[in-house]
Coordinates of C-alpha atoms and ligand atoms in Angstrom, one line a residue:
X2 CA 98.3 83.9 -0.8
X3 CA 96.7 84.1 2.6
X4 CA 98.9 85.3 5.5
X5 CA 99.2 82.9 8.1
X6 CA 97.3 83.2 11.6
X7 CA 99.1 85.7 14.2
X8 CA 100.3 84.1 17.1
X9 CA 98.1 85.1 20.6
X10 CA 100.1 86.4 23.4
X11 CA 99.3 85.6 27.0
X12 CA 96.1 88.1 26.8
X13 CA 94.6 87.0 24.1
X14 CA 96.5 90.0 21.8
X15 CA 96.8 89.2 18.1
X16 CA 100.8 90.0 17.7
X17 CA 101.3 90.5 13.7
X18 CA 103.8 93.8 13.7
X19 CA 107.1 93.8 14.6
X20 CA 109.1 97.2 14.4
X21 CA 112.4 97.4 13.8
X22 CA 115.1 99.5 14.3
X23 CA 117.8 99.7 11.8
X24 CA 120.4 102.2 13.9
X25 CA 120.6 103.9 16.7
X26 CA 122.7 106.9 15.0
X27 CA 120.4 110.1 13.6
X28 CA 121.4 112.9 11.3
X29 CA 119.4 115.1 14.0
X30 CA 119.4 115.6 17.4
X31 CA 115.9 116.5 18.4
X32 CA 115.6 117.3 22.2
X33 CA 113.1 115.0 23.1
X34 CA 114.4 112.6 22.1
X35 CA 118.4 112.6 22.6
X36 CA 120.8 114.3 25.4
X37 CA 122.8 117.8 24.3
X38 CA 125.9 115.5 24.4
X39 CA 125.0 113.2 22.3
X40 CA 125.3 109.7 22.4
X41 CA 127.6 106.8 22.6
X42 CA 126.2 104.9 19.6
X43 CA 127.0 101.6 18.8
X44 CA 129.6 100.4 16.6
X45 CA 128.7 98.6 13.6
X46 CA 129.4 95.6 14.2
X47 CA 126.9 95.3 17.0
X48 CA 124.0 96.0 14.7
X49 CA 122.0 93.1 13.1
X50 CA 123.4 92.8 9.5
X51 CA 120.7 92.8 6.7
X52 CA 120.8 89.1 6.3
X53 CA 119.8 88.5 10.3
X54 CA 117.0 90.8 10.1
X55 CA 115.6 89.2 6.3
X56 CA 116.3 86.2 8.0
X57 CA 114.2 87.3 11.5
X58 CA 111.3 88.2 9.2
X59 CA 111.1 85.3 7.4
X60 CA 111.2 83.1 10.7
X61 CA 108.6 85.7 12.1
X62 CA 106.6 85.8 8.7
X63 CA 105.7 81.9 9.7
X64 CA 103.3 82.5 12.5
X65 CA 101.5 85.5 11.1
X66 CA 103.9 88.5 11.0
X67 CA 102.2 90.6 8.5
X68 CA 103.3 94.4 9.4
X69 CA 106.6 95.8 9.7
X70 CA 107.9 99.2 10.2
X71 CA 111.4 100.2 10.1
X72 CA 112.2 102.9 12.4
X73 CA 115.7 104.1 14.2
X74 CA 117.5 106.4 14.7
X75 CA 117.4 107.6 11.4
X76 CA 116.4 104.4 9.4
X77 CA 117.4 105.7 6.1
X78 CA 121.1 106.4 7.6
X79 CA 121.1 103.0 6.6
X80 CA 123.3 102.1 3.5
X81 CA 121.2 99.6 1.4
X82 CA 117.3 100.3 3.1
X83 CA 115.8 100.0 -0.5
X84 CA 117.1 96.4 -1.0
X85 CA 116.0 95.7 2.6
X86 CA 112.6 96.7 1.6
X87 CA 112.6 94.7 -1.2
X88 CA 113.8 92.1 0.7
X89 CA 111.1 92.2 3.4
X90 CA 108.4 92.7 0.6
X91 CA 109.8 89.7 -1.3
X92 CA 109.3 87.3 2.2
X93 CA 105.3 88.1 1.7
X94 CA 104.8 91.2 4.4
X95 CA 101.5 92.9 3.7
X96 CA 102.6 96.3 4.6
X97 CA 106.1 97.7 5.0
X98 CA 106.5 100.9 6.2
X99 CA 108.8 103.6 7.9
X100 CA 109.2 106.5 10.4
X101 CA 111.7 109.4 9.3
X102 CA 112.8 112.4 9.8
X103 CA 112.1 113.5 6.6
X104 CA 115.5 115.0 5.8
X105 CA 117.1 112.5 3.7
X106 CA 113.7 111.1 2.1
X107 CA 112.7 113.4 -1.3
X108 CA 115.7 111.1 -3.2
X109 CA 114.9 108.4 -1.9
X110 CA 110.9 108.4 -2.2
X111 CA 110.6 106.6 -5.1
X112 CA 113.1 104.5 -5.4
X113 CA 111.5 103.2 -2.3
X114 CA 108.1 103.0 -3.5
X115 CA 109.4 101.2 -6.6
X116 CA 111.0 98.5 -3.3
X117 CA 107.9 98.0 -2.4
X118 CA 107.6 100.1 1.0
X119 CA 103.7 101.0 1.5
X120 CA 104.0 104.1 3.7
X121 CA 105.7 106.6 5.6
X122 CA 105.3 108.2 8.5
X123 CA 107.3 111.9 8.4
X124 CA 108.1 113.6 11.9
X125 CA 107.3 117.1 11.7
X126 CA 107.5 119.0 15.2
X127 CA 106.8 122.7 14.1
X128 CA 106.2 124.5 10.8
X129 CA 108.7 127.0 12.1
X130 CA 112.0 127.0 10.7
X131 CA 113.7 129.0 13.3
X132 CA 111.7 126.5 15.7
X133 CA 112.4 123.1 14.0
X134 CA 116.3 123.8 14.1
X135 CA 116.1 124.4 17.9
X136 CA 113.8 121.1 18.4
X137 CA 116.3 119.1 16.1
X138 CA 119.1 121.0 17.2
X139 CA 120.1 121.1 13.8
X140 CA 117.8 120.4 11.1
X141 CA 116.7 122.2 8.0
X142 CA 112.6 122.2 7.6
X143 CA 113.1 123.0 3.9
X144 CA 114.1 119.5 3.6
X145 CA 110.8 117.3 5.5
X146 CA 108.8 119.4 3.1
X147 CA 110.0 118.5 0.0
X148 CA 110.0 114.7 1.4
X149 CA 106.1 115.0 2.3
X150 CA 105.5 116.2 -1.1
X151 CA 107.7 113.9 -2.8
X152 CA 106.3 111.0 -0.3
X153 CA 103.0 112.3 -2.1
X154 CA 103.8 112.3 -5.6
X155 CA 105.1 108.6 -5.5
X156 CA 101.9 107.8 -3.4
X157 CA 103.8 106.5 -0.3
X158 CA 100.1 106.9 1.0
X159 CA 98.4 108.2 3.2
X160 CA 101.7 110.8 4.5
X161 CA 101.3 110.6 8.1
X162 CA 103.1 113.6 10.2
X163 CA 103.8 112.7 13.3
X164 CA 104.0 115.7 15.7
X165 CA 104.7 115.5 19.6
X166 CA 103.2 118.6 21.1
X167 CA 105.4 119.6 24.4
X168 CA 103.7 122.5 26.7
X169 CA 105.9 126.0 26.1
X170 CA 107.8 124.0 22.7
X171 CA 105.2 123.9 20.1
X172 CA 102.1 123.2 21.8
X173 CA 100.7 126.6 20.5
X174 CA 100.7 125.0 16.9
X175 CA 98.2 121.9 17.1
X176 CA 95.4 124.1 15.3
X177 CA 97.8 125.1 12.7
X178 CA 98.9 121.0 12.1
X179 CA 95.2 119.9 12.5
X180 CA 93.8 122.7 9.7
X181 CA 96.3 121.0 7.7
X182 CA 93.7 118.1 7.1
X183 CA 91.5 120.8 5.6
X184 CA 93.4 121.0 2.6
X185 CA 95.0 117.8 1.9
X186 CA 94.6 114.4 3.1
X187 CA 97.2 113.4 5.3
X188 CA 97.1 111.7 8.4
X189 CA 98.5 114.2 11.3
X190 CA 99.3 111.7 14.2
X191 CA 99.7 113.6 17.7
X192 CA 102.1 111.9 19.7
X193 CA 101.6 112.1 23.7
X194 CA 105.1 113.6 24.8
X195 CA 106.9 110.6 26.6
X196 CA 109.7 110.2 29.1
X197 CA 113.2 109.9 27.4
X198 CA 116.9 110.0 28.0
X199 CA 117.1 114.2 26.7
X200 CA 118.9 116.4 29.2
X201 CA 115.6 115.8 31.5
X202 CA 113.1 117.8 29.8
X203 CA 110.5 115.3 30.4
X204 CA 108.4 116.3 33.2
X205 CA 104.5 115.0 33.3
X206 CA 103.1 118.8 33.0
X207 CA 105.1 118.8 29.8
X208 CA 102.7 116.6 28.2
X209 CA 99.8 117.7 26.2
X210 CA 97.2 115.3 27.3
X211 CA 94.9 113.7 24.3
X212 CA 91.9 115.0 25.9
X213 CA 93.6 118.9 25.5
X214 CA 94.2 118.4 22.3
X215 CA 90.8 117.0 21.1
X216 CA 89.4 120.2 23.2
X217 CA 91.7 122.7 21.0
X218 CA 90.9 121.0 17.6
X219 CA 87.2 121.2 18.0
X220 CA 87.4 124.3 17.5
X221 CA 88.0 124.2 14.1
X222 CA 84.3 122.0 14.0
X223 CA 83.1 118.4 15.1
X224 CA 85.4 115.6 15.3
X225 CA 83.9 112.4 14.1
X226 CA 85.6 109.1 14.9
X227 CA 87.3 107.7 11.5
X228 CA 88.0 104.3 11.3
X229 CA 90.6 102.4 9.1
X230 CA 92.1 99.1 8.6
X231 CA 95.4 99.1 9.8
X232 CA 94.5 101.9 12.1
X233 CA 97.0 100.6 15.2
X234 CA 96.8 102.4 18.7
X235 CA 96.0 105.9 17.0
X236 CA 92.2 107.3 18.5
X237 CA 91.2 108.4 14.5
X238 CA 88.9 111.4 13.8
X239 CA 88.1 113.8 11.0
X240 CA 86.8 117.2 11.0
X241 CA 83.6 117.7 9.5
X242 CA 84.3 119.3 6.0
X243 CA 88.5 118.2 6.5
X244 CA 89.9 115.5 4.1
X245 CA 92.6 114.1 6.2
X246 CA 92.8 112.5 9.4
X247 CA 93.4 113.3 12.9
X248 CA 94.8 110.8 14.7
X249 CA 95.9 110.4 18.3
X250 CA 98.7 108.7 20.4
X251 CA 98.1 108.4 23.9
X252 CA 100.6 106.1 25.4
X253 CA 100.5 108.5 29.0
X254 CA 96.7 109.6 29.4
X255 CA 95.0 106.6 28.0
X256 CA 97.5 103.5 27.4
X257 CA 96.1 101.0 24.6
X258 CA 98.0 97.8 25.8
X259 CA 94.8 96.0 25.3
X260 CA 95.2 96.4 22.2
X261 CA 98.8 96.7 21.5
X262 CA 99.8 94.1 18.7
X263 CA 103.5 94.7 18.0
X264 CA 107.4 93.6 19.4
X265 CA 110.1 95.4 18.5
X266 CA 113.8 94.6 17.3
X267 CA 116.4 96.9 18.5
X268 CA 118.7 97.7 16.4
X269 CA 121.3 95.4 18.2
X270 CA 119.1 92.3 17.9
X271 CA 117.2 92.1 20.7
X272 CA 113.6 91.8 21.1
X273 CA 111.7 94.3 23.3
X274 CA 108.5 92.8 24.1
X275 CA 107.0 96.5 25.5
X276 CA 108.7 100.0 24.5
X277 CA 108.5 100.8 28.6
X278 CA 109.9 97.4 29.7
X279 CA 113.7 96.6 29.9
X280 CA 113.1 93.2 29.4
X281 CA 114.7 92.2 26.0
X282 CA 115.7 88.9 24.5
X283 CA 118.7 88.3 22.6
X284 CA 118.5 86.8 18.9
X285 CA 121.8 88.0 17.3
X286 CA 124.0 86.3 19.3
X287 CA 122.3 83.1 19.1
X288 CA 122.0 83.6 15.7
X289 CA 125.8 84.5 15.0
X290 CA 126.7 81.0 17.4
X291 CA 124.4 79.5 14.8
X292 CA 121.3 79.0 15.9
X293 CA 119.1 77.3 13.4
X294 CA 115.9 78.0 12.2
X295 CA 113.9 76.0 14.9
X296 CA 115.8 78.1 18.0
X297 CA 115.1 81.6 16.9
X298 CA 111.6 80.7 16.2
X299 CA 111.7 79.3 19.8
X300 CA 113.0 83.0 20.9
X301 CA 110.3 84.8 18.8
X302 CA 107.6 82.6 20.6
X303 CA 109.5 83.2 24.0
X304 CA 109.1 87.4 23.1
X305 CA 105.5 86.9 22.3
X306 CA 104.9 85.1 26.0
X307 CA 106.6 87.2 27.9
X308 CA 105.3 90.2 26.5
X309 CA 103.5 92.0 29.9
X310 CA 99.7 92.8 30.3
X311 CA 100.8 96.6 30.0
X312 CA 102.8 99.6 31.2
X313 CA 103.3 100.9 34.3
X314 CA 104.6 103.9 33.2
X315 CA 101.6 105.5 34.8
X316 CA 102.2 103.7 38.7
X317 CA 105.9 104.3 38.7
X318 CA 107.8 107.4 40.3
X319 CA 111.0 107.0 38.5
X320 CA 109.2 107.4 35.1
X321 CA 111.7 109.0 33.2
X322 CA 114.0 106.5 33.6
X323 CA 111.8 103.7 31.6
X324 CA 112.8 104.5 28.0
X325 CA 116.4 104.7 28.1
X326 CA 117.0 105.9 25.0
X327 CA 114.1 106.3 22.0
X328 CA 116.6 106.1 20.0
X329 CA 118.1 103.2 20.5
X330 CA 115.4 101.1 21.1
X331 CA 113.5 102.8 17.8
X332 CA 110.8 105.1 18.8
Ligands
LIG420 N1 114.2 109.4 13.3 C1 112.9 108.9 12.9 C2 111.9 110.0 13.2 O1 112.2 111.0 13.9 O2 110.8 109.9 12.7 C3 112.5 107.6 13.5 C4 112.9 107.4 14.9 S1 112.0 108.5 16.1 C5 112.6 107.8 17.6 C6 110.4 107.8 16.0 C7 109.3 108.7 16.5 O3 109.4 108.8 17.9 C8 109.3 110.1 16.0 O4 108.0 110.4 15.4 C9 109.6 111.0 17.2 O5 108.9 112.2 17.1 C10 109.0 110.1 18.3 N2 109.7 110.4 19.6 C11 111.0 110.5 19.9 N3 111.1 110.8 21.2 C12 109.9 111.0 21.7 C13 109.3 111.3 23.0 N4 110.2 111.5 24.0 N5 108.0 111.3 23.1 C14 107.2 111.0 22.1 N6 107.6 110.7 20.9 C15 108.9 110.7 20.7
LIG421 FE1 116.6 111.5 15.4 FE2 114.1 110.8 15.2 FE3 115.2 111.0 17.6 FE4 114.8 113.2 16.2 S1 113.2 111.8 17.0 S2 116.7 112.6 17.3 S3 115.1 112.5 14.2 S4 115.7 109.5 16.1

């Protein structure tokens, strides 16, 4: 069955990928990501219940959603994520997917394939283990491998590592994750380092631009540009005689609003037009005075107009104050 047409937002952007965030508690702490005190998280019931988000989908699924991605948090904190998935693949979405940590996915790999989840992307920070606990505060490395292999062997493919080089961190380790697509073919996703609610270590020099980290991997040999269906705002590359992928996120040096095609549900029900804009709109609480069917579509539409031309993360002073917490909105 052909998916229906994606709805166009206010600049022409095809909007068919909604990601969603199914809590804003995590198993780790990682320091770019959450303060040294922790968090107030929020209490269960504030978060959308399986039911509101199947339903959310389904409503969404109407005018063209065909990509979702559950993120957090930690999404596989959640009790019940392989009937979600199942229930998400059931409503007809083309590709179902999920960002983790890594630490709780080796059981659950399969069982989640079986589900019907496409892909998974694995955050990997260092290949340190001394290193990883003092980015995660916490976590043990041992742990994300045996989910990338296991994510392998049950061909939740292609394994994308995302890895968010920060100058002094890990930033002397890029060559060491790029070689990595020498020998197998995963897709190693360098995330630009953005501002965040942790302790204030944000700080723009902290950033490892794109452009530096193109110039370091070429020196492992040419980059060509490698394009893929489904590719999103990732710049793709391979390196000649490599079998995975290179791909990078540049949200700071080089935004790709014009191309951005996703919303995203927090993990408390509220739309979130633009990861670096406050502006949210409510659906739970509609939907738990019982909206109908009709009046959440309404508020889906609503999202997609007001969605802005793009960020101005790049204009604005008080940077690190736009993402409140990654973690709660769902990174
Ligand atoms: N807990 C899951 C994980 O770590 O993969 C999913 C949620 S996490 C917020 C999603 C992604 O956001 C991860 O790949 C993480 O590395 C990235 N992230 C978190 N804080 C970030 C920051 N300040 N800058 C860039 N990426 C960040
Ligand atoms: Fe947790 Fe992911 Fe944030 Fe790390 S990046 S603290 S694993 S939500």
């Amino acid at each position: 069955m052909n998916d229906p047409a994606p709805i166009t937002d206010s600049y022409n952007r095809h909007i068919d990928y909604l990601r969603i965030s199914l809590t804003d508690k995590c198993n780790l702490q990682c320091v770019y990501c959450m303060p040294s005190k922790g968090l107030k998280f929020f209490r269960n019931s504030e978060i959308m219940t399986d039911g509101e988000i199947v339903r959310f989908v389904r409503i969404a699924h109407k005018h063209g959603l065909r990509k979702v991605r559950f993120t957090g948090g930690e999404p596989l904190l959640r009790k019940n994520i392989v009937k979600l998935i199942a229930s998400i693949k059931n409503i007809g979405i083309a590709d179902v997917s999920l960002t983790t940590n890594g630490t709780m996915l080796a059981s659950l790999a399969e069982d989640l394939k079986k589900a019907g989840l496409d892909r998974v992307n694995i955050s990997l920070d260092t290949m340190k283990a001394d290193r990883y606990k003092e980015i995660t505060r916490k976590g043990d490395i041992a742990r994300v491998w045996e989910a990338i292999k296991e994510a392998e062997r049950v061909s939740l493919s292609p394994v994308k590592i995302n890895m968010v080089p920060i100058r002094g961190i890990n930033d002397d380790e890029i060559l060491s994750f790029a070689a990595l697509t020498f020998e197998k073919d995963y897709h190693i996703r360098f995330i630009e380092f953005m501002p965040a609610s942790s302790d204030g270590i944000w700080r723009r020099e902290k950033c490892v631009s794109s452009k530096e980290i193109l110039d370091a991997i070429s020196i492992l040999g040419n980059l060509e540009s490698f394009k893929f269906r489904g590719e999103g705002p990732s710049r793709n590359y391979r390196i000649n005689g490599a079998v995975g992928v290179i791909g990078i996120i540049s949200p700071i040096s080089d935004h790709f609003c014009n191309s951005c095609n996703r919303l995203r549900l927090t993990s408390i029900g509220r739309i979130r037009p633009c990861l670096f804009s406050e502006e949210e709109i409510d659906i739970k609480t509609p939907m738990r005075n019982g909206a109908s069917d009709e009046e959440v579509e309404n508020l889906f539409l609503q999202a997609i107009k007001v969605k802005p031309e793009r960020h101005l993360i790049n204009e604005n002073k008080t940077v690190s104050e736009h993402i409140k917490t990654m973690s709660k909105i769902g990174g």
